Each structure stands twice: as structure tokens, then as C-alpha cells.
Amino acid sequence: MAKRQVMFTFPRKLIKEPVIYQLSRKFEVVTNIRRADVSEDRGWVVLELEGDDKEIDAGINWVKETGVRVDPVVGDIVEG
Amino acid sequence: MSFATGLRCRKCGQEYSLQPIRVCDFCLSPVEVIYDYKAMAGELSHQKVSAGPSTMWRYRDLLPVKGEGEIDIGTGFTPLVKADNLGRELGLGQLYIKNDCLNPTYSFKDRAVSVAVTKAHEFGFDTVACASTGNLAASVAAHAAKANMKAYVFVPANVEPGKLVGVAIYRPNLVTVDGSYDDVNRLCAGVSQSYNWGFININLRPYYAEGSKTLGFEVAEQLGWRSPDCVVAPAASGLLFTRIWKGLQELSTLKLIGPVNTHMYLTQASGSSPIVHAFDVGSLHIHPVTPKTIVTSIAIGNPADGYYALMVARQSGGGASSATDEEAIEGMKLLAQTEGIFAEAAGGVVIAGLKKLAASGAIKRDQLTVAFITGAGPRTQEIVADVVQSYRVQPTLESFNEVLGLKV
């Protein structure tokens, strides 16, 4: 079982969508929220995903397709 | 000796021993090194620092390293020059340039990497790694060569090969990744969890961060042990900006300088300016963006320390300013043509930001202002290739006089 620490950033149109709930229903991925800040026009959630690497990858791809931005929790790693 | 006592989460305060970790286990926020400042104060004095080497390692007591086995390629104590010509152009009477182009691999990254690779050595890693398109890669490769360690450098495949010469010369293992920047980010996050390596800006990041404090220390010492009235510095991940501030604060805590009343101004390229945007709209959230700028050395869309950089700008009574690519290039030219310093485009962003801050009156003529130039121009000189405009003459005095319109 692998763990992946990520940040989801929600645009306004997706604030009311239960994306994280659906992620855990559609894929074999345990979602564990550690920090979050959601307001009426935008929101972010820092969470740990646990599961098979392939399931996590597929789940993340699905989340991106919904329009949510997914970033590593450590921020961008590629520097100038 | 080391006065570092551990690591502490910047968000929830959870403490850890000094070890290679990337984020707090509980809230997944960045961790930072904490020190015993009381013990440190008993050891440090102006005289002791001044008697040290003419490198960043004169501040060894303020860094989280043990013993004297630092991996040093001669970094730091770079010039702080009074910029009277540029000051006249901008209407600033006390302007200084901290010229960090003059580090061994031509950027401030040497400061951070020197500490990170020293810690990697202490922790027993035999390999260090990073993901970078330029300055960081060169610095990591150079320090690994000096430390006799293996280095892996990850690069997106679309980076121009010419940019990598200054990296490959140190003979790291260069890994070009077929994919976007996001793909490289994701791969490196995975690699750092799968291999027992010292990943410079992941599991060594708390130590990497501390090296940048020496920029703040040096400026204060070079000004005769005082903090500037205003600082203008570039922000990519935001780490450097926060550490200049931390450096000044630490000197004040140790009573090596007086209270810090410095206004901290950060600058970003317009095409990658999530921190400036958050400052402008009064938000505490840094909304990630996809960078679109030629200023690649500071093009970070999801800045790891963006929130903390934002807080420093706000709490110090400073601000944030962005510059377009065109303004950055004009800034590069202005700095070169007034002060003789050929900076990379990030330096152009700093000068363009400084110009706006001076014009708007945010920075006043009599305020002692330090602009931080953190990387040299030659690595990406093609972006100003249009400056080459020569007089074409035949190899005769007659032709020379004719073309230049001069008379003997």
C-alpha cells in the first residue's frame, strides 16, 4: 500500500461537489484530510491518499478531469 | 558547535528530532529548524563572526550543522555595492545591490545547497538529488562533486540542451523526463519516497532553507551591523524571501543588531505571480497557477513557502510587485548599463519591481534599500541577444572613421 500526500484546489464551480467522497467510492483509495480551507468562491484541501499506486494514479487523474487542480503537498519540486 | 535543537512544524508546532523529513506527519505542513538562541547568544559576538572565513561559513554557529566538515566550494560573502547610478535613475538616495551572482555556480542556491549537502553527508546519504532546470541543478552537481557523492538531477525533456552545460560539467546523473513540469514534480515526489537519497528540496528542505539566511546575515554585517529600511527580493517558492527575514530577526534576537524595522517587498514575474496576486487581493491563500514566463528561474506556480512569504510581506509593512517579461528584460539592461552587473531575468524582475515601488512612493528616497540579485545572466543570455549591435568596419582606419563618423 502506498501513500500520497497531495493538495486539491477547487474552483468556484466545484465547491459544492462531493469530489473527495466520490474519489473514495469510485477507486480503492482511502482519503485522510489533514488541513482544509473552503470558502464560498474557492477552496483547498490537503490530504493523504492511501491505496495501490495504480488506484491512486487513476483516482488523481479522475479528480483532475473533474476540474480540481492536484499538486504535491510539498509544493513544486522543479526549481530554476 | 551546533545550536540546532530540532525541527518544528510551522503550522501545528509539532516537534521532531533533526532528521531528513519533508513535512509534518500530522498536518503535512513545512517544518523548520529550531535553535537554542540563549546558548547561541553566549557564544556569538561581532568580533567572533568577523574573525571567521570570508564565506557564508563565518555564520556557522547560526546554521544547523555539526563539527567543521562543511561541504564548501567558496560560497558567500558576496559584494554589497552602493548603486548610485541606478539610484539616480530611480530616485533613491541609499540604494545597495547584494550581488549574489558572484557565488561559485553563479547563484544564491550555493548557500542553501552547501548546508543541504553538508547535512546529507552528516545523515549518511551517499546520493543527493534535485529537480531543476538550471541554478539549483548546477549547484547540487557542483557540491556533490566536491563531497564525492553521487548526484541525480531531474530535468523536463523540453529544456534546451544548452542550458544544461553548466550542470553536466560537474558530471551528475542527468535524468531527462518525457513529460511536463507537473509530471516531473510527481515523479520526484515518488522517487523521494522510494529511494534513500538526500533530496535537496524535499527531505533536506528544512536544512536547505537555512542556508539562505546567510544573505540576511551578510547584508546586516556589511551595512555595519544594522538591518536595511527596505528589502526587495525575488520570490519563487518563497523560501529565500522568508529566510532573509529570518536571518535579520535572528541577529536581532541575538542582539547583534537592533530591532528590525525592515519593510520586505517581494517580486515575481507576472506570468507566475501567485504570491503577488494573493497580496493584491488580500487573500491568505496562495492559489496555484501554471507558469507562463521567460523568467524560468523563479517560475514556480505552486510555491511551497508562498503563504509564509506572503505573511512576511504583510507583517513587515512591505508589499509585493510583479513585472512582465518585457519589464524584466528592461530591468536586466538597466542594471547592467548603470551598475555593470549582468543579472539573470529574475534580477530584472527585482529591478523592475524596485522601479515601480520607488515610482509609487512605497520606497522613499532616503530609505536604505537593498535589492537582492540572486543569479547571473550568462546562463540564459539568449533572452537579451538583441543587445548585440556592432559597428561593421573594414580593417582600415579610413573605414573606421567613415563608419563611426569620426575625424582623425
CSV table of C-alpha atoms in Angstrom, one decimal:
chain,number,residue,atom,x,y,z
A,1,MET,CA,0.0,0.0,0.0
A,2,ALA,CA,1.3,3.4,-1.0
A,3,LYS,CA,0.6,6.8,0.5
A,4,ARG,CA,0.5,10.0,-1.5
A,5,GLN,CA,0.2,13.5,0.1
A,6,VAL,CA,-1.5,16.0,-2.1
A,7,MET,CA,-3.3,19.3,-2.2
A,8,PHE,CA,-6.6,19.7,-4.1
A,9,THR,CA,-7.5,23.2,-5.2
A,10,PHE,CA,-11.2,23.6,-6.0
A,11,PRO,CA,-12.5,26.2,-8.4
A,12,ARG,CA,-15.7,28.0,-7.5
A,13,LYS,CA,-18.0,25.8,-9.7
A,14,LEU,CA,-16.9,22.6,-7.9
A,15,ILE,CA,-17.0,23.9,-4.3
A,16,LYS,CA,-20.3,22.2,-3.7
A,17,GLU,CA,-19.4,18.9,-5.4
A,18,PRO,CA,-18.5,15.9,-3.1
A,19,VAL,CA,-15.3,15.2,-5.1
A,20,ILE,CA,-13.4,13.5,-2.2
A,21,TYR,CA,-16.4,11.3,-1.3
A,22,GLN,CA,-16.7,10.2,-4.9
A,23,LEU,CA,-13.0,9.6,-5.2
A,24,SER,CA,-13.1,7.0,-2.4
A,25,ARG,CA,-16.3,5.4,-3.9
A,26,LYS,CA,-15.0,5.1,-7.4
A,27,PHE,CA,-11.5,4.0,-6.5
A,28,GLU,CA,-9.9,1.8,-3.8
A,29,VAL,CA,-8.4,4.9,-2.2
A,30,VAL,CA,-8.6,5.9,1.5
A,31,THR,CA,-8.8,9.6,1.8
A,32,ASN,CA,-7.5,11.3,5.0
A,33,ILE,CA,-7.9,15.0,5.3
A,34,ARG,CA,-5.3,16.9,7.3
A,35,ARG,CA,-5.9,20.5,6.6
A,36,ALA,CA,-8.5,22.5,4.6
A,37,ASP,CA,-9.9,25.9,3.9
A,38,VAL,CA,-13.1,26.2,1.9
A,39,SER,CA,-15.0,29.5,1.3
A,40,GLU,CA,-17.9,30.3,-1.0
A,41,ASP,CA,-15.7,31.0,-4.0
A,42,ARG,CA,-12.7,28.7,-3.7
A,43,GLY,CA,-11.2,26.1,-1.5
A,44,TRP,CA,-8.2,23.8,-0.9
A,45,VAL,CA,-7.8,20.5,0.9
A,46,VAL,CA,-4.5,18.9,2.0
A,47,LEU,CA,-5.0,15.2,2.3
A,48,GLU,CA,-3.2,11.8,2.3
A,49,LEU,CA,-4.3,9.2,-0.2
A,50,GLU,CA,-3.6,5.5,0.7
A,51,GLY,CA,-4.0,2.6,-1.7
A,52,ASP,CA,-2.4,0.8,-4.6
A,53,ASP,CA,-0.2,3.0,-6.6
A,54,LYS,CA,-2.3,2.4,-9.7
A,55,GLU,CA,-5.5,3.1,-7.9
A,56,ILE,CA,-4.1,6.4,-6.5
A,57,ASP,CA,-2.9,7.4,-10.0
A,58,ALA,CA,-6.2,6.6,-11.6
A,59,GLY,CA,-8.1,8.4,-8.8
A,60,ILE,CA,-5.9,11.5,-9.1
A,61,ASN,CA,-6.4,11.5,-12.9
A,62,TRP,CA,-10.2,11.3,-12.3
A,63,VAL,CA,-10.0,14.2,-9.8
A,64,LYS,CA,-8.1,16.3,-12.4
A,65,GLU,CA,-10.7,15.5,-15.0
A,66,THR,CA,-13.4,17.0,-12.8
A,67,GLY,CA,-11.5,20.3,-12.9
A,68,VAL,CA,-9.8,20.2,-9.5
A,69,ARG,CA,-6.1,21.0,-9.5
A,70,VAL,CA,-3.9,18.4,-7.8
A,71,ASP,CA,-0.4,19.3,-6.5
A,72,PRO,CA,2.2,17.6,-4.4
A,73,VAL,CA,1.8,18.9,-0.8
A,74,VAL,CA,5.5,19.8,-0.8
A,75,GLY,CA,4.8,22.4,-3.5
A,76,ASP,CA,6.5,22.5,-6.8
A,77,ILE,CA,9.7,20.4,-6.7
A,78,VAL,CA,11.2,21.6,-10.0
A,79,GLU,CA,13.1,24.8,-9.3
A,80,GLY,CA,15.0,27.1,-11.6
B,1,MET,CA,29.3,23.7,17.6
B,2,SER,CA,25.6,23.4,16.6
B,3,PHE,CA,22.9,25.1,18.5
B,4,ALA,CA,20.1,23.5,16.4
B,5,THR,CA,17.9,21.5,18.8
B,6,GLY,CA,15.3,20.0,16.5
B,7,LEU,CA,12.6,20.6,13.9
B,8,ARG,CA,9.2,22.2,14.4
B,9,CYS,CA,6.1,22.3,12.2
B,10,ARG,CA,5.4,25.8,11.1
B,11,LYS,CA,1.6,25.2,11.3
B,12,CYS,CA,0.8,23.0,14.3
B,13,GLY,CA,4.0,23.2,16.3
B,14,GLN,CA,4.7,19.5,16.4
B,15,GLU,CA,8.4,18.9,17.2
B,16,TYR,CA,10.8,16.4,15.7
B,17,SER,CA,14.5,15.4,16.1
B,18,LEU,CA,16.9,16.7,13.5
B,19,GLN,CA,16.3,14.2,10.7
B,20,PRO,CA,15.6,14.1,7.0
B,21,ILE,CA,11.9,14.7,6.7
B,22,ARG,CA,9.8,16.6,4.2
B,23,VAL,CA,6.6,17.7,6.1
B,24,CYS,CA,4.9,17.4,9.4
B,25,ASP,CA,3.4,13.9,9.9
B,26,PHE,CA,0.3,15.4,11.4
B,27,CYS,CA,-0.8,18.3,9.3
B,28,LEU,CA,1.6,17.9,6.3
B,29,SER,CA,2.9,21.5,6.6
B,30,PRO,CA,6.6,22.5,6.3
B,31,VAL,CA,8.9,22.0,9.2
B,32,GLU,CA,11.8,24.3,10.2
B,33,VAL,CA,14.9,24.1,12.3
B,34,ILE,CA,14.7,25.5,15.8
B,35,TYR,CA,17.7,26.6,17.9
B,36,ASP,CA,18.8,27.3,21.4
B,37,TYR,CA,19.2,31.1,21.0
B,38,LYS,CA,20.1,31.6,24.6
B,39,ALA,CA,23.1,29.3,24.4
B,40,MET,CA,23.9,30.8,21.0
B,41,ALA,CA,23.9,34.4,22.3
B,42,GLY,CA,26.6,33.4,24.9
B,43,GLU,CA,28.9,32.3,22.1
B,44,LEU,CA,28.4,34.9,19.4
B,45,SER,CA,29.8,38.4,19.0
B,46,HIS,CA,30.6,40.8,16.2
B,47,GLN,CA,34.3,40.0,16.7
B,48,LYS,CA,33.8,36.3,16.5
B,49,VAL,CA,31.9,36.5,13.3
B,50,SER,CA,34.3,39.0,11.7
B,51,ALA,CA,37.2,36.7,12.5
B,52,GLY,CA,35.6,33.9,10.5
B,53,PRO,CA,36.3,33.0,6.9
B,54,SER,CA,35.3,35.3,4.1
B,55,THR,CA,32.5,32.9,3.1
B,56,MET,CA,29.0,32.1,4.4
B,57,TRP,CA,30.5,29.7,6.9
B,58,ARG,CA,31.6,32.7,9.1
B,59,TYR,CA,28.0,32.2,10.3
B,60,ARG,CA,28.5,28.5,11.1
B,61,ASP,CA,27.1,28.9,14.7
B,62,LEU,CA,23.7,30.1,13.2
B,63,LEU,CA,23.5,27.1,10.9
B,64,PRO,CA,22.2,23.6,11.7
B,65,VAL,CA,25.4,21.7,11.1
B,66,LYS,CA,27.7,19.7,13.4
B,67,GLY,CA,31.5,20.0,13.5
B,68,GLU,CA,33.6,21.5,10.8
B,69,GLY,CA,33.1,19.1,7.9
B,70,GLU,CA,31.1,21.5,5.8
B,71,ILE,CA,30.9,21.0,2.0
B,72,ASP,CA,32.1,24.4,0.9
B,73,ILE,CA,33.0,25.4,-2.6
B,74,GLY,CA,33.7,29.0,-1.5
B,75,THR,CA,30.2,30.4,-1.3
B,76,GLY,CA,29.1,33.7,0.2
B,77,PHE,CA,30.3,37.0,1.5
B,78,THR,CA,29.4,38.4,-1.9
B,79,PRO,CA,29.7,42.1,-2.5
B,80,LEU,CA,27.1,44.6,-1.3
B,81,VAL,CA,27.6,47.5,-3.6
B,82,LYS,CA,26.3,51.1,-3.3
B,83,ALA,CA,24.3,51.6,-6.5
B,84,ASP,CA,24.5,55.4,-7.0
B,85,ASN,CA,23.9,55.3,-10.8
B,86,LEU,CA,20.8,53.1,-10.6
B,87,GLY,CA,19.7,55.0,-7.5
B,88,ARG,CA,19.8,58.3,-9.5
B,89,GLU,CA,17.7,56.7,-12.3
B,90,LEU,CA,15.1,55.5,-9.8
B,91,GLY,CA,15.2,58.4,-7.4
B,92,LEU,CA,16.7,56.5,-4.5
B,93,GLY,CA,19.5,58.0,-2.5
B,94,GLN,CA,20.6,55.0,-0.5
B,95,LEU,CA,20.3,52.0,-2.8
B,96,TYR,CA,22.5,48.9,-2.5
B,97,ILE,CA,22.8,45.8,-4.6
B,98,LYS,CA,23.6,42.5,-3.0
B,99,ASN,CA,25.3,40.8,-5.9
B,100,ASP,CA,24.9,37.1,-5.3
B,101,CYS,CA,25.8,36.4,-9.0
B,102,LEU,CA,29.3,36.0,-7.6
B,103,ASN,CA,28.9,32.6,-6.0
B,104,PRO,CA,30.8,29.6,-7.3
B,105,THR,CA,27.9,28.4,-9.5
B,106,TYR,CA,26.6,31.9,-10.1
B,107,SER,CA,23.5,32.0,-7.9
B,108,PHE,CA,22.4,32.2,-4.3
B,109,LYS,CA,21.4,28.5,-4.5
B,110,ASP,CA,25.0,27.7,-3.4
B,111,ARG,CA,24.2,29.0,0.0
B,112,ALA,CA,21.2,26.7,0.5
B,113,VAL,CA,22.8,23.7,-1.2
B,114,SER,CA,26.1,24.0,0.8
B,115,VAL,CA,24.1,23.5,4.0
B,116,ALA,CA,21.8,20.8,2.5
B,117,VAL,CA,24.7,18.7,1.1
B,118,THR,CA,26.6,19.1,4.4
B,119,LYS,CA,23.6,17.7,6.2
B,120,ALA,CA,23.2,14.9,3.6
B,121,HIS,CA,26.8,13.9,4.4
B,122,GLU,CA,26.1,14.0,8.1
B,123,PHE,CA,23.0,11.9,7.7
B,124,GLY,CA,25.0,9.3,5.9
B,125,PHE,CA,23.4,9.6,2.4
B,126,ASP,CA,25.7,8.7,-0.5
B,127,THR,CA,23.4,10.3,-3.1
B,128,VAL,CA,21.8,13.7,-3.4
B,129,ALA,CA,19.1,14.7,-5.9
B,130,CYS,CA,17.1,17.6,-7.1
B,131,ALA,CA,14.7,18.6,-9.9
B,132,SER,CA,15.8,21.8,-11.7
B,133,THR,CA,16.2,23.5,-15.0
B,134,GLY,CA,19.3,25.5,-14.1
B,135,ASN,CA,20.7,27.2,-11.0
B,136,LEU,CA,19.7,24.5,-8.4
B,137,ALA,CA,20.9,21.7,-10.6
B,138,ALA,CA,24.3,23.3,-11.2
B,139,SER,CA,24.8,23.9,-7.5
B,140,VAL,CA,23.8,20.4,-6.4
B,141,ALA,CA,26.0,18.8,-9.0
B,142,ALA,CA,29.0,21.0,-8.0
B,143,HIS,CA,28.6,20.3,-4.3
B,144,ALA,CA,28.2,16.6,-4.9
B,145,ALA,CA,31.4,16.6,-6.9
B,146,LYS,CA,33.2,18.4,-4.0
B,147,ALA,CA,31.7,16.0,-1.5
B,148,ASN,CA,32.4,12.8,-3.6
B,149,MET,CA,28.8,12.0,-3.6
B,150,LYS,CA,26.5,10.7,-6.3
B,151,ALA,CA,24.1,13.2,-7.8
B,152,TYR,CA,20.8,12.7,-9.7
B,153,VAL,CA,19.4,15.7,-11.4
B,154,PHE,CA,15.9,15.5,-12.9
B,155,VAL,CA,15.0,17.8,-15.9
B,156,PRO,CA,11.9,18.1,-18.0
B,157,ALA,CA,12.8,16.9,-21.5
B,158,ASN,CA,11.9,20.2,-23.2
B,159,VAL,CA,14.7,22.1,-21.5
B,160,GLU,CA,17.1,23.4,-24.1
B,161,PRO,CA,20.3,21.3,-24.0
B,162,GLY,CA,22.4,24.4,-24.0
B,163,LYS,CA,21.1,25.3,-20.5
B,164,LEU,CA,22.4,22.1,-19.1
B,165,VAL,CA,26.1,22.5,-20.0
B,166,GLY,CA,26.6,24.3,-16.7
B,167,VAL,CA,25.1,21.3,-14.9
B,168,ALA,CA,26.6,18.5,-16.9
B,169,ILE,CA,30.2,19.8,-16.5
B,170,TYR,CA,30.1,18.5,-12.9
B,171,ARG,CA,29.1,15.1,-14.2
B,172,PRO,CA,25.9,14.3,-12.2
B,173,ASN,CA,23.5,11.6,-13.4
B,174,LEU,CA,21.3,13.7,-15.6
B,175,VAL,CA,17.8,12.3,-16.0
B,176,THR,CA,15.6,14.0,-18.7
B,177,VAL,CA,11.9,13.2,-18.1
B,178,ASP,CA,9.5,12.9,-21.0
B,179,GLY,CA,6.6,15.0,-19.6
B,180,SER,CA,5.5,18.3,-18.3
B,181,TYR,CA,6.8,20.1,-15.2
B,182,ASP,CA,3.9,18.6,-13.3
B,183,ASP,CA,4.9,15.1,-14.4
B,184,VAL,CA,8.5,15.8,-13.1
B,185,ASN,CA,7.1,17.1,-9.8
B,186,ARG,CA,5.0,13.9,-9.4
B,187,LEU,CA,7.9,11.6,-10.4
B,188,CYS,CA,10.3,13.3,-8.0
B,189,ALA,CA,7.8,13.1,-5.1
B,190,GLY,CA,7.6,9.3,-5.8
B,191,VAL,CA,11.4,8.9,-6.2
B,192,SER,CA,12.0,10.7,-2.9
B,193,GLN,CA,9.8,8.2,-1.2
B,194,SER,CA,11.2,5.1,-2.9
B,195,TYR,CA,15.0,5.8,-2.7
B,196,ASN,CA,17.1,6.5,0.3
B,197,TRP,CA,18.6,9.7,-1.1
B,198,GLY,CA,19.0,13.2,0.2
B,199,PHE,CA,16.5,15.0,-2.0
B,200,ILE,CA,17.6,18.6,-1.7
B,201,ASN,CA,14.3,20.4,-1.8
B,202,ILE,CA,12.2,17.6,-0.3
B,203,ASN,CA,13.6,15.7,2.7
B,204,LEU,CA,16.5,18.1,3.1
B,205,ARG,CA,14.4,21.1,2.6
B,206,PRO,CA,14.4,22.3,6.3
B,207,TYR,CA,18.2,22.5,6.1
B,208,TYR,CA,18.4,23.8,2.6
B,209,ALA,CA,16.2,26.7,3.8
B,210,GLU,CA,18.6,27.7,6.5
B,211,GLY,CA,21.5,28.4,4.1
B,212,SER,CA,19.6,31.3,2.6
B,213,LYS,CA,19.6,33.1,6.0
B,214,THR,CA,23.2,33.9,5.4
B,215,LEU,CA,22.1,36.5,2.8
B,216,GLY,CA,20.3,38.4,5.6
B,217,PHE,CA,23.3,38.0,7.9
B,218,GLU,CA,25.8,39.3,5.3
B,219,VAL,CA,23.8,42.3,4.4
B,220,ALA,CA,23.4,43.3,8.0
B,221,GLU,CA,27.1,42.9,8.7
B,222,GLN,CA,28.1,44.7,5.5
B,223,LEU,CA,25.9,47.6,6.5
B,224,GLY,CA,27.8,47.9,9.8
B,225,TRP,CA,25.5,45.6,11.8
B,226,ARG,CA,22.2,47.1,11.0
B,227,SER,CA,19.1,46.0,9.1
B,228,PRO,CA,18.1,47.9,5.9
B,229,ASP,CA,14.9,50.0,5.8
B,230,CYS,CA,13.7,48.2,2.8
B,231,VAL,CA,14.5,44.9,1.1
B,232,VAL,CA,13.4,44.0,-2.5
B,233,ALA,CA,13.9,40.3,-3.3
B,234,PRO,CA,12.6,37.8,-5.8
B,235,ALA,CA,10.1,35.1,-4.8
B,236,ALA,CA,9.8,31.7,-6.4
B,237,SER,CA,8.9,29.1,-3.7
B,238,GLY,CA,9.1,32.0,-1.3
B,239,LEU,CA,11.8,30.3,0.8
B,240,LEU,CA,14.6,32.8,0.1
B,241,PHE,CA,12.4,35.7,1.0
B,242,THR,CA,11.3,34.3,4.3
B,243,ARG,CA,14.9,33.4,5.2
B,244,ILE,CA,16.3,36.8,4.5
B,245,TRP,CA,13.7,38.0,7.1
B,246,LYS,CA,14.5,35.1,9.5
B,247,GLY,CA,18.2,36.0,9.2
B,248,LEU,CA,17.6,39.6,10.2
B,249,GLN,CA,15.3,38.5,13.0
B,250,GLU,CA,17.8,36.1,14.4
B,251,LEU,CA,20.6,38.7,14.5
B,252,SER,CA,18.2,41.0,16.4
B,253,THR,CA,17.3,38.2,18.9
B,254,LEU,CA,21.0,37.7,19.5
B,255,LYS,CA,21.4,41.4,20.0
B,256,LEU,CA,24.0,41.6,17.1
B,257,ILE,CA,21.7,44.3,15.5
B,258,GLY,CA,18.9,46.5,16.9
B,259,PRO,CA,15.2,46.0,16.3
B,260,VAL,CA,14.3,45.0,12.7
B,261,ASN,CA,12.1,47.6,11.1
B,262,THR,CA,12.7,46.4,7.6
B,263,HIS,CA,9.9,46.6,5.0
B,264,MET,CA,10.1,43.4,3.0
B,265,TYR,CA,9.0,43.6,-0.7
B,266,LEU,CA,8.8,40.5,-2.8
B,267,THR,CA,8.8,40.5,-6.6
B,268,GLN,CA,7.6,37.9,-9.1
B,269,ALA,CA,7.2,37.6,-12.9
B,270,SER,CA,3.7,38.5,-13.9
B,271,GLY,CA,3.3,35.1,-15.7
B,272,SER,CA,4.0,33.3,-12.4
B,273,SER,CA,2.9,35.5,-9.6
B,274,PRO,CA,0.5,33.6,-7.2
B,275,ILE,CA,2.0,35.3,-4.1
B,276,VAL,CA,1.7,38.9,-5.6
B,277,HIS,CA,-1.9,38.1,-6.6
B,278,ALA,CA,-2.8,36.9,-3.0
B,279,PHE,CA,-1.2,40.1,-1.6
B,280,ASP,CA,-3.1,42.3,-4.0
B,281,VAL,CA,-6.5,40.8,-3.3
B,282,GLY,CA,-5.9,40.5,0.4
B,283,SER,CA,-6.2,36.7,0.4
B,284,LEU,CA,-4.3,34.4,2.8
B,285,HIS,CA,-4.5,31.5,0.3
B,286,ILE,CA,-1.9,31.1,-2.5
B,287,HIS,CA,-3.9,29.9,-5.4
B,288,PRO,CA,-1.6,27.7,-7.6
B,289,VAL,CA,-1.0,28.8,-11.2
B,290,THR,CA,0.6,27.3,-14.3
B,291,PRO,CA,3.7,29.5,-15.0
B,292,LYS,CA,4.0,31.3,-18.3
B,293,THR,CA,7.1,33.4,-18.4
B,294,ILE,CA,10.6,33.5,-19.7
B,295,VAL,CA,11.9,34.1,-16.2
B,296,THR,CA,12.3,30.4,-15.6
B,297,SER,CA,14.5,30.6,-12.5
B,298,ILE,CA,11.6,31.9,-10.5
B,299,ALA,CA,8.7,30.3,-12.4
B,300,ILE,CA,7.0,28.3,-9.6
B,301,GLY,CA,3.3,28.0,-9.8
B,302,ASN,CA,2.7,26.2,-6.5
B,303,PRO,CA,5.1,27.8,-4.1
B,304,ALA,CA,5.8,25.7,-1.1
B,305,ASP,CA,6.5,28.6,1.2
B,306,GLY,CA,4.2,31.1,-0.6
B,307,TYR,CA,2.0,31.6,2.5
B,308,TYR,CA,4.9,32.3,4.7
B,309,ALA,CA,6.4,34.8,2.2
B,310,LEU,CA,3.0,36.5,2.0
B,311,MET,CA,2.9,36.8,5.7
B,312,VAL,CA,6.4,38.3,5.9
B,313,ALA,CA,5.4,40.9,3.2
B,314,ARG,CA,2.3,41.8,5.1
B,315,GLN,CA,3.6,41.8,8.7
B,316,SER,CA,6.7,43.8,7.8
B,317,GLY,CA,4.7,46.6,6.3
B,318,GLY,CA,6.2,45.7,2.9
B,319,GLY,CA,4.5,44.6,-0.2
B,320,ALA,CA,4.6,42.6,-3.5
B,321,SER,CA,5.2,43.6,-7.0
B,322,SER,CA,5.2,41.8,-10.4
B,323,ALA,CA,6.9,42.5,-13.7
B,324,THR,CA,6.1,41.4,-17.2
B,325,ASP,CA,8.8,39.6,-19.2
B,326,GLU,CA,9.4,42.8,-21.2
B,327,GLU,CA,9.8,44.8,-17.9
B,328,ALA,CA,12.2,42.1,-16.6
B,329,ILE,CA,14.4,42.4,-19.7
B,330,GLU,CA,14.4,46.2,-19.4
B,331,GLY,CA,15.4,45.7,-15.7
B,332,MET,CA,18.3,43.5,-16.7
B,333,LYS,CA,19.6,46.0,-19.2
B,334,LEU,CA,19.1,48.9,-16.7
B,335,LEU,CA,21.1,47.1,-14.0
B,336,ALA,CA,23.9,46.2,-16.5
B,337,GLN,CA,24.1,49.6,-18.0
B,338,THR,CA,24.1,51.6,-14.7
B,339,GLU,CA,26.0,49.3,-12.3
B,340,GLY,CA,27.9,46.9,-14.5
B,341,ILE,CA,26.0,43.8,-13.1
B,342,PHE,CA,24.7,41.2,-15.6
B,343,ALA,CA,21.9,39.5,-13.8
B,344,GLU,CA,19.6,36.7,-14.9
B,345,ALA,CA,16.0,37.6,-15.7
B,346,ALA,CA,15.0,37.2,-12.0
B,347,GLY,CA,17.3,40.1,-11.3
B,348,GLY,CA,15.5,42.1,-14.0
B,349,VAL,CA,12.2,41.3,-12.2
B,350,VAL,CA,13.7,42.7,-9.0
B,351,ILE,CA,14.9,45.9,-10.7
B,352,ALA,CA,11.6,46.3,-12.5
B,353,GLY,CA,9.8,45.8,-9.1
B,354,LEU,CA,12.1,48.3,-7.4
B,355,LYS,CA,11.4,50.8,-10.1
B,356,LYS,CA,7.7,50.6,-9.6
B,357,LEU,CA,8.0,50.7,-5.8
B,358,ALA,CA,10.2,53.8,-6.0
B,359,ALA,CA,7.9,55.5,-8.5
B,360,SER,CA,4.8,54.9,-6.4
B,361,GLY,CA,6.5,56.3,-3.3
B,362,ALA,CA,6.2,53.0,-1.4
B,363,ILE,CA,10.0,53.1,-1.1
B,364,LYS,CA,11.2,56.6,-0.3
B,365,ARG,CA,14.4,58.4,-1.5
B,366,ASP,CA,16.1,58.4,1.9
B,367,GLN,CA,15.3,54.8,2.9
B,368,LEU,CA,18.3,52.5,2.9
B,369,THR,CA,17.2,49.9,0.4
B,370,VAL,CA,18.8,46.6,-0.6
B,371,ALA,CA,17.9,44.9,-3.8
B,372,PHE,CA,18.9,41.2,-4.0
B,373,ILE,CA,20.3,40.0,-7.3
B,374,THR,CA,20.4,36.2,-6.9
B,375,GLY,CA,21.6,34.8,-10.1
B,376,ALA,CA,23.9,35.7,-13.0
B,377,GLY,CA,22.9,36.5,-16.6
B,378,PRO,CA,25.2,34.4,-18.8
B,379,ARG,CA,23.3,31.1,-18.2
B,380,THR,CA,20.3,32.5,-20.1
B,381,GLN,CA,21.9,35.2,-22.1
B,382,GLU,CA,19.9,34.4,-25.2
B,383,ILE,CA,16.9,36.3,-23.9
B,384,VAL,CA,18.8,39.6,-24.3
B,385,ALA,CA,20.6,38.7,-27.5
B,386,ASP,CA,19.2,41.8,-29.2
B,387,VAL,CA,21.7,44.0,-27.3
B,388,VAL,CA,24.4,42.9,-29.8
B,389,GLN,CA,24.5,45.9,-32.2
B,390,SER,CA,28.0,46.4,-33.6
B,391,TYR,CA,29.7,48.8,-35.9
B,392,ARG,CA,30.8,46.9,-39.0
B,393,VAL,CA,34.1,48.2,-40.4
B,394,GLN,CA,36.8,47.2,-42.8
B,395,PRO,CA,40.3,46.7,-41.1
B,396,THR,CA,41.4,50.2,-42.1
B,397,LEU,CA,41.4,53.5,-40.2
B,398,GLU,CA,39.6,55.1,-43.1
B,399,SER,CA,36.7,52.7,-42.8
B,400,PHE,CA,36.6,53.0,-39.1
B,401,ASN,CA,36.5,56.8,-39.3
B,402,GLU,CA,33.8,56.7,-42.0
B,403,VAL,CA,31.5,54.3,-40.2
B,404,LEU,CA,31.7,56.0,-36.8
B,405,GLY,CA,31.7,59.4,-38.3
B,406,LEU,CA,34.9,60.4,-36.5
B,407,LYS,CA,37.7,62.6,-37.8
B,408,VAL,CA,41.4,61.9,-37.1
